[in-house]
C-alpha cells in the first residue's frame, strides 16, 4: 500500500483498516494531503506528530484531530497559519486566545466571522482582518465601520468594502475621492447623493475616468454633462448611456469639440 499511496494519496481511504492504522503509511498520506487524517485509525488521531504534519499540509484537518490536540496552542497556531478558517476547530479556550485570533486573521481576514462577537470590539482584530481582506469589514464591531482609519485600510485592500462602511463615511466627499483614486468603481459604493452630484462626479473623473461608469444614470444621459466629462478624459464617452453614445448628432458635436482618435468615426465603428 505504500507504493499505491505514494503514487496517489487518495488511495489511502480505500486501504483496509489495518493499513490505515499503520503510522508510517498514515504519515505518508497526511504529508501529501492533511485531510487524509479523517481516514486514519482513531488512535493515530491522538498522535501529535502525525496531526501536526496533517495541519501543516491543510489547516482544516484540525477538525479530525483528537479533542485534546484541538486545545494544543502550538499545533492550533500551525493550523490557522495554514488556513485561517481552521480557527473554528480550535478548542473554545483557544478561540479566545489573542495569539491564535491574530494568526488566523493574518492568514484569512474573513476568519473574523468566527470570532465571538463580544471580542470583535478589539481594534487590533479589526485592523488585522481588514488589512488581509477588506470584505472582513462586514464582521467588525459597528464602531469600526465608522472609523476612517479602519475603513481606509479595508478599502485599500478591497474597494467593495466601502459599501459596508457607515453611511457618514460613504457620503464624505474626500474619503470617497480617495477610494476612487485607488479604483474608479469605488464610486458605485458611495451614497446616491454623491453619485448624482455633478461637481463631485467631475472631481471623481479627474481622479479616475472609470468612476464615470458609476455616476447616476441621469448624469450619463445628460449630453452637456458627458461633453464636460470628455473635456477631462475622452474615455468618459464609453460610460455615457447608449442613446447618447450612439447619437450621430452628439458624436459630431463631440468631434467638433475634440478631434482625438477616440472620436474618429472609424475608431467608433470598431
XYZ file of N, CA and C in Angstrom, residues 34-214:
543
model
N -3.377 16.775 4.096
C -3.729 16.752 5.514
C -5.105 16.187 5.796
N -6.019 16.348 4.847
C -7.387 15.875 5.076
C -7.471 14.346 5.109
N -6.392 13.670 4.760
C -6.354 12.209 4.866
C -6.436 11.790 6.330
N -6.275 12.757 7.231
C -6.362 12.461 8.661
C -7.716 11.858 9.021
N -8.729 12.179 8.268
C -10.063 11.658 8.569
C -10.160 10.148 8.375
N -9.208 9.577 7.645
C -9.273 8.142 7.357
C -8.337 7.310 8.225
N -7.496 7.956 9.031
C -6.560 7.171 9.853
C -7.297 6.530 11.019
N -6.671 5.531 11.616
C -7.270 4.876 12.777
C -7.450 5.857 13.917
N -8.440 5.608 14.757
C -8.769 6.525 15.858
C -7.568 6.837 16.741
N -6.742 5.842 17.017
C -5.597 6.058 17.909
C -4.587 7.022 17.291
N -4.467 6.957 15.979
C -3.494 7.835 15.327
C -3.928 9.297 15.364
N -5.206 9.565 15.556
C -5.650 10.952 15.648
C -5.206 11.594 16.962
N -4.668 10.748 17.846
C -4.125 11.241 19.111
C -2.622 11.474 18.996
N -2.049 11.070 17.871
C -0.616 11.175 17.648
C -0.268 12.610 17.252
N 0.383 13.359 18.165
C 0.624 14.784 17.930
C 1.473 15.034 16.692
N 2.508 14.251 16.505
C 3.390 14.474 15.359
C 2.650 14.254 14.045
N 1.816 13.232 14.004
C 1.071 12.943 12.785
C 0.043 14.044 12.510
N -0.655 14.473 13.557
C -1.647 15.545 13.383
C -0.962 16.848 12.985
N 0.212 17.097 13.550
C 0.959 18.303 13.200
C 1.302 18.308 11.714
N 1.720 17.167 11.196
C 2.020 17.072 9.764
C 0.757 17.324 8.934
N -0.360 16.809 9.423
C -1.628 16.964 8.705
C -2.030 18.432 8.606
N -1.981 19.175 9.730
C -2.431 20.569 9.704
C -1.439 21.474 8.985
N -0.187 21.059 8.916
C 0.778 21.834 8.144
C 0.480 21.716 6.656
N -0.087 20.567 6.284
C -0.469 20.341 4.898
C -1.809 21.014 4.592
N -2.735 20.924 5.538
C -4.065 21.510 5.369
C -4.609 21.830 6.760
N -4.666 23.110 7.071
C -5.094 23.529 8.408
C -6.448 22.994 8.815
N -7.341 22.813 7.829
C -8.694 22.343 8.131
C -8.708 20.924 8.688
N -7.595 20.211 8.549
C -7.512 18.850 9.090
C -7.648 18.857 10.607
N -7.528 20.026 11.205
C -7.670 20.134 12.666
C -9.008 19.574 13.134
N -10.014 19.623 12.284
C -11.343 19.132 12.653
C -11.318 17.639 12.980
N -10.350 16.912 12.422
C -10.283 15.464 12.637
C -9.309 15.073 13.745
N -8.653 16.067 14.335
C -7.708 15.785 15.410
C -8.449 15.381 16.680
N -7.795 14.614 17.516
C -8.357 14.247 18.805
C -8.602 15.532 19.607
N -9.660 15.581 20.386
C -10.061 16.813 21.066
C -8.940 17.464 21.877
N -8.163 16.724 22.649
C -7.077 17.375 23.402
C -6.100 18.118 22.499
N -5.874 17.624 21.282
C -4.949 18.281 20.367
C -5.559 19.563 19.798
N -6.879 19.642 19.776
C -7.523 20.875 19.326
C -7.341 21.989 20.361
N -6.844 21.614 21.516
C -6.545 22.586 22.562
C -5.054 22.791 22.751
N -4.256 22.246 21.848
C -2.796 22.396 21.875
C -2.452 23.680 21.118
N -2.034 24.709 21.827
C -1.860 26.026 21.220
C -0.872 26.026 20.060
N 0.281 25.406 20.247
C 1.278 25.420 19.175
C 0.762 24.710 17.930
N 0.062 23.622 18.124
C -0.476 22.881 16.991
C -1.576 23.683 16.294
N -2.427 24.316 17.080
C -3.511 25.125 16.510
C -2.943 26.326 15.746
N -1.875 26.914 16.268
C -1.238 28.027 15.563
C -0.730 27.582 14.193
N -0.184 26.385 14.127
C 0.265 25.855 12.832
C -0.927 25.717 11.883
N -2.038 25.256 12.430
C -3.232 25.045 11.601
C -3.770 26.360 11.044
N -3.927 27.366 11.902
C -4.532 28.627 11.432
C -3.575 29.440 10.572
N -2.285 29.196 10.713
C -1.338 29.881 9.824
C -1.401 29.305 8.421
N -1.854 28.062 8.328
C -2.027 27.449 7.008
C -3.405 27.780 6.434
N -4.405 27.814 7.300
C -5.782 28.114 6.884
C -6.481 28.814 8.045
N -6.661 30.116 7.893
C -7.262 30.894 8.980
C -8.620 30.395 9.412
N -9.374 29.809 8.482
C -10.714 29.334 8.818
C -10.687 28.080 9.688
N -9.511 27.477 9.851
C -9.380 26.330 10.758
C -9.594 26.765 12.206
N -9.610 28.070 12.424
C -9.861 28.640 13.752
C -11.111 28.040 14.387
N -12.104 27.756 13.579
C -13.376 27.250 14.105
C -13.260 25.880 14.753
N -12.160 25.162 14.478
C -11.999 23.813 15.010
C -11.131 23.775 16.262
N -10.630 24.945 16.671
C -9.828 25.022 17.890
C -10.738 24.898 19.110
N -10.142 24.583 20.237
C -10.925 24.481 21.468
C -11.515 25.840 21.808
N -12.548 25.842 22.618
C -13.199 27.102 22.979
C -12.214 28.066 23.630
N -11.347 27.538 24.470
C -10.371 28.384 25.160
C -9.434 29.063 24.165
N -8.966 28.308 23.181
C -8.048 28.886 22.204
C -8.758 29.830 21.238
N -10.065 29.683 21.084
C -10.789 30.612 20.222
C -10.933 31.984 20.865
N -10.465 32.112 22.096
C -10.451 33.404 22.777
C -9.028 33.885 23.014
N -8.057 33.125 22.511
C -6.645 33.447 22.717
C -6.197 34.489 21.685
N -5.681 35.633 22.123
C -5.286 36.703 21.193
C -4.275 36.254 20.137
N -3.302 35.433 20.531
C -2.288 34.981 19.567
C -2.921 34.146 18.456
N -3.831 33.285 18.836
C -4.489 32.414 17.861
C -5.398 33.244 16.950
N -6.119 34.173 17.541
C -7.028 35.024 16.749
C -6.254 35.828 15.712
N -5.187 36.484 16.144
C -4.404 37.312 15.222
C -3.772 36.464 14.121
N -3.254 35.296 14.485
C -2.641 34.419 13.480
C -3.664 34.000 12.428
N -4.865 33.699 12.870
C -5.919 33.299 11.935
C -6.304 34.461 11.022
N -6.429 35.654 11.589
C -6.841 36.821 10.807
C -5.774 37.234 9.795
N -4.530 37.033 10.137
C -3.456 37.388 9.204
C -3.435 36.448 8.007
N -3.945 35.230 8.208
C -3.999 34.289 7.084
C -5.277 34.483 6.267
N -6.374 34.780 6.965
C -7.658 34.985 6.291
C -8.504 35.936 7.133
N -8.633 37.154 6.664
C -9.376 38.159 7.422
C -10.815 37.773 7.694
N -11.388 36.947 6.823
C -12.787 36.547 6.999
C -12.978 35.628 8.201
N -11.876 35.159 8.769
C -11.967 34.344 9.984
C -12.550 35.166 11.135
N -12.603 36.488 10.959
C -13.218 37.336 11.988
C -14.671 36.940 12.200
N -15.298 36.391 11.179
C -16.698 35.958 11.300
C -16.848 34.829 12.297
N -15.732 34.166 12.624
C -15.758 33.028 13.553
C -15.415 33.445 14.981
N -14.966 34.682 15.126
C -14.597 35.190 16.456
C -15.864 35.635 17.179
N -15.946 35.341 18.452
C -17.131 35.711 19.221
C -17.371 37.225 19.128
N -18.634 37.588 19.013
C -18.988 38.995 18.819
C -18.458 39.880 19.949
N -18.458 39.369 21.142
C -18.022 40.194 22.267
C -16.527 40.533 22.189
N -15.789 39.814 21.334
C -14.358 40.078 21.193
C -14.049 40.971 19.991
N -15.045 41.226 19.151
C -14.786 41.945 17.909
C -14.632 43.457 18.082
N -14.819 43.946 19.315
C -14.630 45.380 19.528
C -13.150 45.721 19.699
N -12.301 44.709 19.525
C -10.856 44.884 19.629
C -10.330 45.510 18.331
N -9.724 46.674 18.447
C -9.256 47.389 17.251
C -8.181 46.615 16.498
N -7.319 45.935 17.233
C -6.249 45.157 16.597
C -6.849 44.072 15.707
N -7.864 43.381 16.224
C -8.502 42.327 15.431
C -9.138 42.909 14.165
N -9.817 44.035 14.333
C -10.481 44.662 13.185
C -9.458 45.061 12.128
N -8.368 45.670 12.565
C -7.344 46.137 11.636
C -6.665 44.980 10.913
N -6.296 43.938 11.660
C -5.638 42.779 11.041
C -6.557 42.114 10.021
N -7.819 42.027 10.368
C -8.778 41.357 9.474
C -8.948 42.115 8.164
N -9.210 43.414 8.240
C -9.468 44.173 7.004
C -8.199 44.406 6.205
N -7.057 44.371 6.861
C -5.797 44.501 6.127
C -5.601 43.285 5.224
N -5.972 42.109 5.728
C -5.817 40.892 4.929
C -6.920 40.774 3.869
N -8.135 41.175 4.245
C -9.268 41.104 3.322
C -10.249 42.210 3.682
N -10.333 43.197 2.816
C -11.200 44.342 3.108
C -12.637 43.977 3.388
N -13.110 42.872 2.799
C -14.503 42.473 2.990
C -14.787 42.013 4.415
N -13.743 41.820 5.198
C -13.931 41.463 6.609
C -14.569 42.610 7.384
N -14.648 43.792 6.748
C -15.294 44.936 7.408
C -16.732 44.592 7.778
N -17.309 43.668 7.060
C -18.681 43.234 7.347
C -18.813 42.672 8.763
N -17.719 42.126 9.299
C -17.799 41.412 10.571
C -17.221 42.185 11.754
N -16.685 43.369 11.521
C -16.132 44.135 12.639
C -17.265 44.724 13.472
N -16.938 45.157 14.670
C -17.936 45.813 15.520
C -18.391 47.100 14.832
N -19.655 47.504 15.030
C -20.200 48.707 14.376
C -19.330 49.941 14.524
N -18.672 50.093 15.653
C -17.861 51.296 15.869
C -16.707 51.412 14.872
N -16.218 50.245 14.389
C -15.078 50.287 13.462
C -15.529 50.552 12.033
N -16.817 50.365 11.749
C -17.296 50.660 10.396
C -17.480 52.164 10.179
N -17.353 52.922 11.262
C -17.414 54.376 11.128
C -16.067 55.001 11.473
N -15.058 54.134 11.669
C -13.703 54.608 11.948
C -12.959 54.778 10.614
N -12.581 55.995 10.285
C -12.000 56.269 8.975
C -10.702 55.506 8.719
N -9.891 55.351 9.726
C -8.623 54.638 9.535
C -8.857 53.165 9.218
N -9.765 52.536 9.946
C -10.059 51.122 9.719
C -10.697 50.937 8.341
N -11.649 51.804 8.025
C -12.332 51.697 6.724
C -11.354 51.963 5.583
N -10.459 52.904 5.768
C -9.482 53.220 4.712
C -8.601 52.002 4.424
N -8.167 51.316 5.463
C -7.349 50.111 5.283
C -8.160 49.053 4.530
N -9.422 48.930 4.904
C -10.289 47.939 4.260
C -10.477 48.254 2.777
N -10.727 49.510 2.462
C -10.982 49.912 1.081
C -9.731 49.745 0.224
N -8.576 49.991 0.792
C -7.336 49.803 0.036
C -7.088 48.328 -0.254
N -7.606 47.483 0.620
C -7.485 46.040 0.402
C -8.508 45.564 -0.623
N -9.731 46.095 -0.502
C -10.811 45.715 -1.431
C -11.819 46.857 -1.462
N -11.917 47.526 -2.588
C -12.764 48.721 -2.662
C -14.237 48.444 -2.373
N -14.663 47.188 -2.549
C -16.055 46.844 -2.252
C -16.385 47.043 -0.771
N -15.351 47.102 0.055
C -15.566 47.292 1.491
C -16.278 48.606 1.777
N -16.186 49.567 0.864
C -16.810 50.870 1.093
C -18.312 50.739 1.311
N -18.938 49.758 0.662
C -20.387 49.603 0.810
C -20.771 49.127 2.207
N -19.788 48.648 2.978
C -20.060 48.164 4.337
C -19.754 49.224 5.385
N -19.188 50.332 4.929
C -18.850 51.407 5.865
C -20.109 52.130 6.336
N -19.983 52.864 7.418
C -21.103 53.647 7.938
C -21.511 54.687 6.889
N -22.806 54.984 6.768
C -23.276 55.978 5.779
C -22.557 57.319 5.855
N -22.145 57.723 7.037
C -21.440 59.005 7.169
C -20.163 59.013 6.335
N -19.497 57.874 6.278
C -18.254 57.784 5.509
C -18.563 57.680 4.016
N -19.610 56.964 3.684
C -19.959 56.746 2.271
C -20.469 58.011 1.582
N -20.763 59.034 2.378
C -21.199 60.301 1.778
C -20.196 61.423 2.049
N -19.018 61.047 2.501
C -17.965 62.025 2.758
C -17.137 62.205 1.480
N -17.231 63.342 0.817
C -16.586 63.546 -0.483
C -15.098 63.197 -0.524
N -14.325 63.715 0.403
C -12.880 63.493 0.351
C -12.526 62.024 0.550
N -13.266 61.356 1.414
C -12.983 59.936 1.645
C -13.287 59.120 0.396
N -14.431 59.406 -0.214
C -14.829 58.669 -1.415
C -13.865 58.958 -2.566
N -13.416 60.196 -2.694
C -12.467 60.538 -3.755
C -11.162 59.781 -3.583
N -10.754 59.622 -2.346
C -9.530 58.863 -2.070
C -9.709 57.403 -2.511
N -10.910 56.862 -2.266
C -11.195 55.486 -2.682
C -11.246 55.381 -4.211
N -11.836 56.395 -4.845
C -11.935 56.415 -6.311
C -10.545 56.451 -6.941
N -9.645 57.159 -6.314
C -8.273 57.235 -6.823
C -7.651 55.846 -6.873
N -7.993 55.017 -5.879
C -7.487 53.648 -5.842
C -8.120 52.813 -6.935
N -9.438 52.948 -7.066
C -10.165 52.200 -8.093
C -11.442 52.953 -8.417
N -11.615 53.259 -9.693
C -12.739 54.089 -10.106
C -14.100 53.558 -9.725
N -14.273 52.245 -9.750
C -15.590 51.675 -9.456
C -16.006 51.914 -8.006
N -15.109 52.429 -7.184
C -15.464 52.709 -5.789
C -16.666 53.645 -5.704
N -16.849 54.460 -6.727
C -17.955 55.420 -6.692
C -19.310 54.727 -6.581
N -19.424 53.515 -7.097
C -20.717 52.837 -7.037
C -21.116 52.479 -5.610
N -20.154 52.496 -4.697
C -20.447 52.150 -3.305
C -20.678 53.391 -2.439
N -20.557 54.573 -3.048
C -20.874 55.804 -2.324
C -22.387 55.966 -2.280
N -22.869 56.805 -1.408
C -24.304 57.049 -1.353
C -24.755 57.762 -2.627
N -26.011 57.542 -2.971
C -26.555 58.080 -4.212
C -26.426 59.578 -4.356
N -26.448 60.295 -3.245
C -26.365 61.760 -3.314
C -25.057 62.207 -3.953
N -23.968 61.491 -3.695
C -22.688 61.842 -4.305
C -22.651 61.420 -5.768
N -23.234 60.305 -6.076
C -23.184 59.784 -7.440
C -23.998 60.641 -8.415
N -24.905 61.453 -7.871
C -25.704 62.335 -8.738
C -25.285 63.802 -8.607
N -24.205 64.040 -7.874
C -23.699 65.401 -7.683
C -22.747 65.736 -8.834
N -23.134 66.675 -9.683
C -22.363 66.985 -10.891
C -20.921 67.379 -10.579
N -20.755 68.294 -9.643
C -19.408 68.765 -9.316
C -18.552 67.624 -8.757
N -19.170 66.819 -7.900
C -18.400 65.731 -7.292
C -17.988 64.701 -8.338
N -18.912 64.343 -9.226
C -18.599 63.333 -10.245
C -17.470 63.817 -11.144
N -17.438 65.095 -11.471
C -16.348 65.631 -12.288
C -15.020 65.534 -11.543
N -15.052 65.765 -10.249
C -13.832 65.609 -9.447
C -13.386 64.150 -9.435
N -14.372 63.249 -9.323
C -14.058 61.823 -9.327
C -13.458 61.409 -10.668
N -13.998 61.965 -11.744
C -13.496 61.666 -13.088
C -12.050 62.142 -13.233
N -11.733 63.234 -12.585
C -10.352 63.730 -12.577
C -9.410 62.698 -11.952
N -9.912 62.026 -10.913
C -9.097 61.032 -10.210
C -8.970 59.749 -11.011
N -10.097 59.337 -11.614
C -10.131 58.051 -12.312
C -11.325 58.046 -13.265
N -11.072 57.970 -14.542
C -12.155 58.067 -15.524
C -13.185 56.950 -15.363
N -12.751 55.808 -14.833
C -13.679 54.687 -14.660
C -14.774 55.008 -13.650
N -14.575 56.028 -12.861
C -15.599 56.432 -11.902
C -16.870 56.881 -12.615
N -16.720 57.371 -13.832
C -17.888 57.884 -14.561
C -18.914 56.778 -14.804
N -18.436 55.543 -14.889
C -19.354 54.422 -15.098
C -20.263 54.177 -13.917
N -19.918 54.726 -12.750
C -20.739 54.546 -11.542
C -21.543 55.791 -11.196
